[in-house]
mmCIF file of C-alpha atoms in Angstrom:
data_model
loop_
_atom_site.group_PDB
_atom_site.id
_atom_site.type_symbol
_atom_site.label_atom_id
_atom_site.label_comp_id
_atom_site.label_asym_id
_atom_site.label_seq_id
_atom_site.Cartn_x
_atom_site.Cartn_y
_atom_site.Cartn_z
ATOM 1 C CA GLU A 1 -0.480 -0.133 -0.165
ATOM 2 C CA LYS A 2 3.003 2.672 0.694
ATOM 3 C CA ARG A 3 4.772 1.728 -2.403
ATOM 4 C CA THR A 4 1.065 2.545 -4.398
ATOM 5 C CA VAL A 5 1.032 6.292 -2.177
ATOM 6 C CA ALA A 6 4.763 6.908 -3.406
ATOM 7 C CA GLN A 7 3.519 5.831 -7.009
ATOM 8 C CA ILE A 8 0.428 7.915 -7.285
ATOM 9 C CA GLU A 9 3.217 11.192 -5.366
ATOM 10 C CA LYS A 10 5.162 10.193 -8.958
ATOM 11 C CA ASN A 11 2.647 10.047 -11.380
ATOM 12 C CA GLY A 12 0.616 12.910 -9.736
ATOM 13 C CA TYR A 13 -2.688 12.692 -6.922
ATOM 14 C CA PRO A 14 -5.499 11.410 -6.476
ATOM 15 C CA ASP A 15 -8.947 13.353 -7.345
ATOM 16 C CA SER A 16 -9.599 14.488 -3.932
ATOM 17 C CA ILE A 17 -6.098 15.732 -2.621
ATOM 18 C CA TYR A 18 -6.229 17.895 -5.962
ATOM 19 C CA MET A 19 -9.800 19.399 -4.416
ATOM 20 C CA ASN A 20 -8.315 19.547 -0.959
ATOM 21 C CA ALA A 21 -5.515 21.775 -1.988
ATOM 22 C CA ALA A 22 -7.605 24.194 -4.484
ATOM 23 C CA LYS A 23 -10.003 24.829 -1.449
ATOM 24 C CA ILE A 24 -6.859 25.368 0.704
ATOM 25 C CA PHE A 25 -5.465 27.855 -2.132
ATOM 26 C CA GLN A 26 -8.508 29.326 -2.764
ATOM 27 C CA SER A 27 -8.582 31.177 0.894
ATOM 28 C CA ILE A 28 -5.161 31.968 1.408
ATOM 29 C CA HIS A 29 -4.216 32.932 -2.567
ATOM 30 C CA THR A 30 -2.848 36.878 -2.654
ATOM 31 C CA GLU A 31 -6.129 39.379 -3.398
ATOM 32 C CA LYS A 32 -5.295 41.742 -5.924
ATOM 33 C CA SER A 33 -6.341 45.539 -6.437
ATOM 34 C CA GLU A 34 -8.980 45.607 -8.918
ATOM 35 C CA ASP A 35 -7.153 47.391 -11.470
ATOM 36 C CA LYS A 36 -4.088 44.984 -11.450
ATOM 37 C CA MET A 37 -6.394 41.729 -11.296
ATOM 38 C CA GLN A 38 -6.407 39.507 -14.663
ATOM 39 C CA VAL A 39 -7.071 35.848 -13.233
ATOM 40 C CA ARG A 40 -10.472 35.809 -11.061
ATOM 41 C CA TYR A 41 -11.129 33.545 -7.774
ATOM 42 C CA GLY A 42 -14.630 34.085 -7.078
ATOM 43 C CA ASP A 43 -15.876 34.179 -4.027
ATOM 44 C CA ASN A 44 -14.022 33.767 -0.993
ATOM 45 C CA SER A 45 -16.045 34.612 2.076
ATOM 46 C CA GLU A 46 -16.813 30.496 2.801
ATOM 47 C CA SER A 47 -14.452 28.781 4.866
ATOM 48 C CA PRO A 48 -13.961 25.813 2.985
ATOM 49 C CA THR A 49 -14.921 22.013 4.034
ATOM 50 C CA MET A 50 -12.335 19.237 3.429
ATOM 51 C CA ALA A 51 -12.744 16.019 4.152
ATOM 52 C CA PHE A 52 -8.695 13.947 4.531
ATOM 53 C CA LYS A 53 -8.416 10.580 3.434
ATOM 54 C CA ASP A 54 -5.588 10.653 5.979
ATOM 55 C CA GLU A 55 -2.517 12.348 7.761
ATOM 56 C CA HIS A 56 -0.694 12.106 4.922
ATOM 57 C CA SER A 57 -3.468 13.240 2.520
ATOM 58 C CA LYS A 58 -3.742 15.933 4.942
ATOM 59 C CA ARG A 59 -0.149 17.210 4.785
ATOM 60 C CA VAL A 60 0.030 16.207 0.633
ATOM 61 C CA SER A 61 -3.222 18.920 0.281
ATOM 62 C CA TYR A 62 -1.660 21.923 2.132
ATOM 63 C CA GLU A 63 1.812 21.329 0.662
ATOM 64 C CA LEU A 64 0.367 21.122 -3.098
ATOM 65 C CA ALA A 65 -1.825 24.538 -2.093
ATOM 66 C CA PHE A 66 1.448 26.389 -0.329
ATOM 67 C CA ASN A 67 3.460 25.376 -3.417
ATOM 68 C CA THR A 68 1.012 26.972 -5.896
ATOM 69 C CA LEU A 69 1.015 29.895 -3.359
ATOM 70 C CA LYS A 70 4.708 30.942 -3.955
ATOM 71 C CA TYR A 71 4.028 30.622 -7.714
ATOM 72 C CA GLN A 72 0.982 32.577 -7.820
ATOM 73 C CA ASP A 73 2.388 35.372 -10.014
ATOM 74 C CA LEU A 74 4.151 32.741 -12.050
ATOM 75 C CA LEU A 75 1.561 30.930 -12.938
ATOM 76 C CA GLU A 76 -1.061 33.430 -13.676
ATOM 77 C CA GLU A 77 1.262 35.264 -16.019
ATOM 78 C CA VAL A 78 1.498 31.417 -18.136
ATOM 79 C CA LEU A 79 -1.918 30.892 -18.243
ATOM 80 C CA LEU A 80 -2.509 34.295 -19.915
ATOM 81 C CA ASP A 81 0.443 34.697 -21.814
ATOM 82 C CA SER A 82 -1.001 30.874 -23.251
ATOM 83 C CA HIS A 83 -4.509 32.410 -23.783
ATOM 84 C CA THR A 84 -5.774 29.115 -21.895
ATOM 85 C CA TYR A 85 -7.312 32.373 -19.288
ATOM 86 C CA PRO A 86 -9.639 33.758 -19.444
ATOM 87 C CA CYS A 87 -12.082 29.713 -20.332
ATOM 88 C CA TYR A 88 -15.808 30.723 -20.543
ATOM 89 C CA SER A 89 -16.375 27.233 -20.003
ATOM 90 C CA ILE A 90 -14.347 27.015 -16.517
ATOM 91 C CA PRO A 91 -16.341 28.878 -13.707
ATOM 92 C CA ASP A 92 -14.312 31.950 -11.577
ATOM 93 C CA GLU A 93 -15.376 29.266 -8.440
ATOM 94 C CA LEU A 94 -12.675 26.336 -10.406
ATOM 95 C CA THR A 95 -10.332 28.800 -10.744
ATOM 96 C CA SER A 96 -8.064 27.605 -7.783
ATOM 97 C CA LEU A 97 -8.512 23.666 -9.169
ATOM 98 C CA LEU A 98 -6.979 25.461 -12.499
ATOM 99 C CA VAL A 99 -3.938 27.178 -10.590
ATOM 100 C CA VAL A 100 -3.208 24.017 -8.325
ATOM 101 C CA MET A 101 -3.448 21.690 -11.348
ATOM 102 C CA LEU A 102 -1.531 23.876 -13.217
ATOM 103 C CA TYR A 103 1.451 23.989 -10.706
ATOM 104 C CA ASP A 104 1.475 20.297 -10.184
ATOM 105 C CA LEU A 105 1.368 19.971 -14.206
ATOM 106 C CA GLN A 106 4.081 21.849 -14.679
ATOM 107 C CA ASP A 107 6.457 20.170 -11.732
ATOM 108 C CA ARG A 108 5.746 16.648 -13.696
ATOM 109 C CA LYS A 109 7.722 18.349 -16.093
ATOM 110 C CA PHE A 110 3.467 18.254 -18.317
ATOM 111 C CA LYS A 111 4.013 14.676 -18.866
ATOM 112 C CA LYS A 112 0.444 13.145 -18.247
ATOM 113 C CA ARG A 113 -0.440 11.808 -14.960
ATOM 114 C CA LYS A 114 -1.408 8.587 -14.166
ATOM 115 C CA ILE A 115 -5.040 7.784 -12.834
ATOM 116 C CA PHE A 116 -5.507 4.210 -10.425
ATOM 117 C CA ALA A 117 -8.145 1.223 -10.754
ATOM 118 C CA GLU A 118 -8.736 1.910 -6.898
ATOM 119 C CA GLU A 119 -8.528 6.459 -7.258
ATOM 120 C CA GLU A 120 -12.228 8.092 -6.693
ATOM 121 C CA LEU A 121 -12.735 10.302 -9.761
ATOM 122 C CA VAL A 122 -13.874 13.911 -9.311
ATOM 123 C CA ALA A 123 -15.783 15.264 -12.533
ATOM 124 C CA GLU A 124 -14.518 18.999 -11.788
ATOM 125 C CA VAL A 125 -10.546 17.750 -11.550
ATOM 126 C CA GLN A 126 -11.483 15.842 -14.713
ATOM 127 C CA GLU A 127 -12.799 18.492 -16.711
ATOM 128 C CA ILE A 128 -9.857 20.758 -15.466
ATOM 129 C CA GLY A 129 -6.636 18.330 -16.199
ATOM 130 C CA ASN A 130 -8.374 17.192 -19.856
ATOM 131 C CA TYR A 131 -8.417 21.372 -20.424
ATOM 132 C CA LEU A 132 -4.891 21.838 -19.507
ATOM 133 C CA TYR A 133 -4.014 18.367 -21.061
ATOM 134 C CA ARG A 134 -4.758 19.937 -24.344
ATOM 135 C CA TYR A 135 -3.080 22.786 -24.198
ATOM 136 C CA MET A 136 0.100 21.815 -22.676
ATOM 137 C CA THR A 137 2.203 22.740 -25.506
ATOM 138 C CA LYS A 138 1.398 26.232 -25.302
ATOM 139 C CA LEU A 139 1.624 26.205 -21.698
ATOM 140 C CA ALA A 140 5.011 24.159 -21.434
ATOM 141 C CA ALA A 141 5.865 27.092 -24.394
ATOM 142 C CA ALA A 142 4.966 30.101 -21.859
ATOM 143 C CA LEU A 143 6.674 28.950 -18.791
ATOM 144 C CA ALA A 144 9.933 28.877 -21.014
ATOM 145 C CA ARG A 145 9.675 32.496 -22.522
ATOM 146 C CA CYS A 146 8.214 33.527 -19.020
ATOM 147 C CA ARG A 147 11.685 31.910 -17.645
ATOM 148 C CA ILE A 148 13.972 33.770 -20.991
ATOM 149 C CA LYS A 149 11.919 36.951 -19.889
ATOM 150 C CA TYR A 150 13.147 36.827 -16.675
ATOM 151 C CA ASP A 151 16.687 35.619 -17.057
ATOM 152 C CA ALA A 152 15.403 32.172 -14.754
ATOM 153 C CA LEU A 153 17.300 29.158 -14.963
ATOM 154 C CA SER A 154 14.667 27.267 -12.659
ATOM 155 C CA ILE A 155 11.382 28.232 -11.232
ATOM 156 C CA GLU A 156 12.645 29.033 -7.821
ATOM 157 C CA TYR A 157 13.760 32.184 -9.361
ATOM 158 C CA PHE A 158 9.917 33.279 -8.977
ATOM 159 C CA VAL A 159 9.887 32.637 -5.312
ATOM 160 C CA PRO A 160 9.226 36.173 -3.259
ATOM 161 C CA GLU A 161 12.635 36.865 -1.304
ATOM 162 C CA THR A 162 11.046 36.758 1.805
ATOM 163 C CA VAL A 163 9.462 33.289 1.303
ATOM 164 C CA TRP A 164 12.607 32.367 0.406
ATOM 165 C CA LYS A 165 14.564 33.349 3.129
ATOM 166 C CA GLN A 166 11.978 31.773 5.692
ATOM 167 C CA GLU A 167 12.418 28.417 3.564
ATOM 168 C CA GLN A 168 16.468 28.623 3.389
ATOM 169 C CA ARG A 169 16.631 29.101 7.568
ATOM 170 C CA ALA A 170 13.669 25.998 7.762
ATOM 171 C CA SER A 171 15.606 24.001 5.582
ATOM 172 C CA THR A 172 18.512 23.992 7.657
ATOM 173 C CA LEU A 173 16.563 23.547 11.380
ATOM 174 C CA PRO A 174 16.954 19.770 12.720
ATOM 175 C CA LEU A 175 13.449 17.635 12.490
ATOM 176 C CA CYS A 176 11.605 16.931 15.536
ATOM 177 C CA PHE A 177 9.319 14.116 15.718
ATOM 178 C CA TRP A 178 7.045 12.549 18.848
ATOM 179 C CA ILE A 179 7.428 9.408 19.412
ATOM 180 C CA ASN A 180 3.947 8.060 19.970
ATOM 181 C CA THR A 181 3.835 6.073 22.836
ATOM 182 C CA LEU A 182 0.191 4.330 23.196
ATOM 183 C CA LYS A 183 1.610 2.339 19.683
ATOM 184 C CA ILE A 184 5.424 2.330 20.277
ATOM 185 C CA SER A 185 8.067 2.855 23.214
ATOM 186 C CA LEU A 186 11.132 4.348 23.040
ATOM 187 C CA GLU A 187 13.246 1.067 23.322
ATOM 188 C CA ASP A 188 11.414 0.066 20.119
ATOM 189 C CA VAL A 189 11.171 2.907 17.612
ATOM 190 C CA ILE A 190 15.568 3.148 18.671
ATOM 191 C CA ARG A 191 15.678 -0.675 17.651
ATOM 192 C CA ASP A 192 13.580 -0.127 14.373
ATOM 193 C CA LEU A 193 16.091 2.589 13.466
ATOM 194 C CA GLU A 194 19.221 1.282 13.880
ATOM 195 C CA MET A 195 18.428 -1.755 11.968
ATOM 196 C CA LYS A 196 17.472 1.025 9.051
ATOM 197 C CA GLY A 197 21.315 1.943 9.935
ATOM 198 C CA PHE A 198 21.209 5.079 11.666
ATOM 199 C CA THR A 199 22.899 6.142 14.557
ATOM 200 C CA LYS A 200 22.281 7.451 17.658
ATOM 201 C CA VAL A 201 24.307 10.636 18.550
ATOM 202 C CA GLU A 202 24.570 12.584 21.905
ATOM 203 C CA SER A 203 23.483 16.201 20.420
ATOM 204 C CA VAL A 204 22.297 17.899 17.096
ATOM 205 C CA SER A 205 26.086 18.874 16.775
ATOM 206 C CA ASP A 206 26.889 15.531 16.613
ATOM 207 C CA PHE A 207 24.686 14.964 13.711
ATOM 208 C CA ASP A 208 26.269 13.055 10.710
ATOM 209 C CA HIS A 209 24.057 11.595 7.423
ATOM 210 C CA TYR A 210 21.958 8.958 9.109
ATOM 211 C CA THR A 211 22.136 10.285 12.887
ATOM 212 C CA TYR A 212 19.647 10.907 15.512
ATOM 213 C CA ALA A 213 19.464 12.128 18.917
ATOM 214 C CA VAL A 214 16.716 12.250 22.146
ATOM 215 C CA ASP A 215 15.810 15.307 23.068
ATOM 216 C CA GLN A 216 17.721 16.229 26.262
ATOM 217 C CA GLN A 217 14.500 18.164 27.848
ATOM 218 C CA CYS A 218 11.682 15.634 26.592
ATOM 219 C CA ARG A 219 12.412 11.871 25.963
ATOM 220 C CA ASP A 220 9.441 11.211 23.873
ATOM 221 C CA VAL A 221 11.071 13.311 21.083
ATOM 222 C CA LEU A 222 13.451 12.227 18.023
ATOM 223 C CA VAL A 223 16.026 15.153 16.698
ATOM 224 C CA PHE A 224 16.816 14.459 12.891
ATOM 225 C CA PRO A 225 19.321 16.337 10.596
ATOM 226 C CA SER A 226 16.862 18.152 8.331
ATOM 227 C CA SER A 227 17.618 16.419 5.472
ATOM 228 C CA LEU A 228 16.486 13.159 6.224
ATOM 229 C CA ARG A 229 12.651 14.528 6.137
ATOM 230 C CA GLU A 230 11.928 12.485 3.049
ATOM 231 C CA LEU A 231 13.759 9.420 3.595
ATOM 232 C CA LEU A 232 11.796 9.625 6.973
ATOM 233 C CA LEU A 233 8.751 10.703 5.902
ATOM 234 C CA ASN A 234 8.715 7.457 4.140
ATOM 235 C CA LEU A 235 9.439 4.906 7.205
ATOM 236 C CA ASP A 236 6.671 3.071 8.468
ATOM 237 C CA LEU A 237 7.220 4.387 11.763
ATOM 238 C CA PHE A 238 5.798 7.435 10.044
ATOM 239 C CA ALA A 239 2.757 5.744 8.291
ATOM 240 C CA ASP A 240 2.437 3.626 11.250
ATOM 241 C CA TYR A 241 1.734 7.049 12.762
ATOM 242 C CA LYS A 242 4.377 5.776 15.530
ATOM 243 C CA LEU A 243 6.114 8.979 14.906
ATOM 244 C CA LEU A 244 4.511 12.406 13.993
ATOM 245 C CA LEU A 245 6.486 15.256 13.117
ATOM 246 C CA GLN A 246 6.114 18.456 15.165
#
């Protein structure tokens, strides 16, 4: 089951994640003044109602929404430059879904996502997906023109400086995981980590590759180097809620 989740992420997301990410983005996107507003997102007054399949789906939905927010200006420019927006068959209420799915599409190098047999399809996601696929060549060309226009080697160039600095700081901070003592003991977690090649050290100053430390103030917290984030999030300990990311 875990292998299937990883495979889905590599090839795109289930429809429900796009819908939840779009609802989150709808409530957090940057509102522009009327004279500068070229892309319209519809009514933003109601709080979104979301149903997450599990904690993993929730994390991925928020991650997708906030990644879209970082590149909102670029994504809007790509839509306008490629003349795929405005589209009168797509109401303003689905613009957030359009932008979220465009971010994901460019992140996958404009390759079609795979649909899995067990996935529950959502009509709006299928409609927007088919629309984007129809204009993939124009969208990719528009993104390339934007990069040339701003002399950008990658889309990371378009992240606002304040956000970039925050991400740089966050990327250097150690990762803290709570041990869910209702499911597992500290000793069993340590045994599991050692079987996977991790080495326990005394403090964060001793970190080196696959190492971790037990928090000196709270024995139910383990601290890891930030570089191990993706590896840790794919461990069974995390998938089974035995370790909880702080």
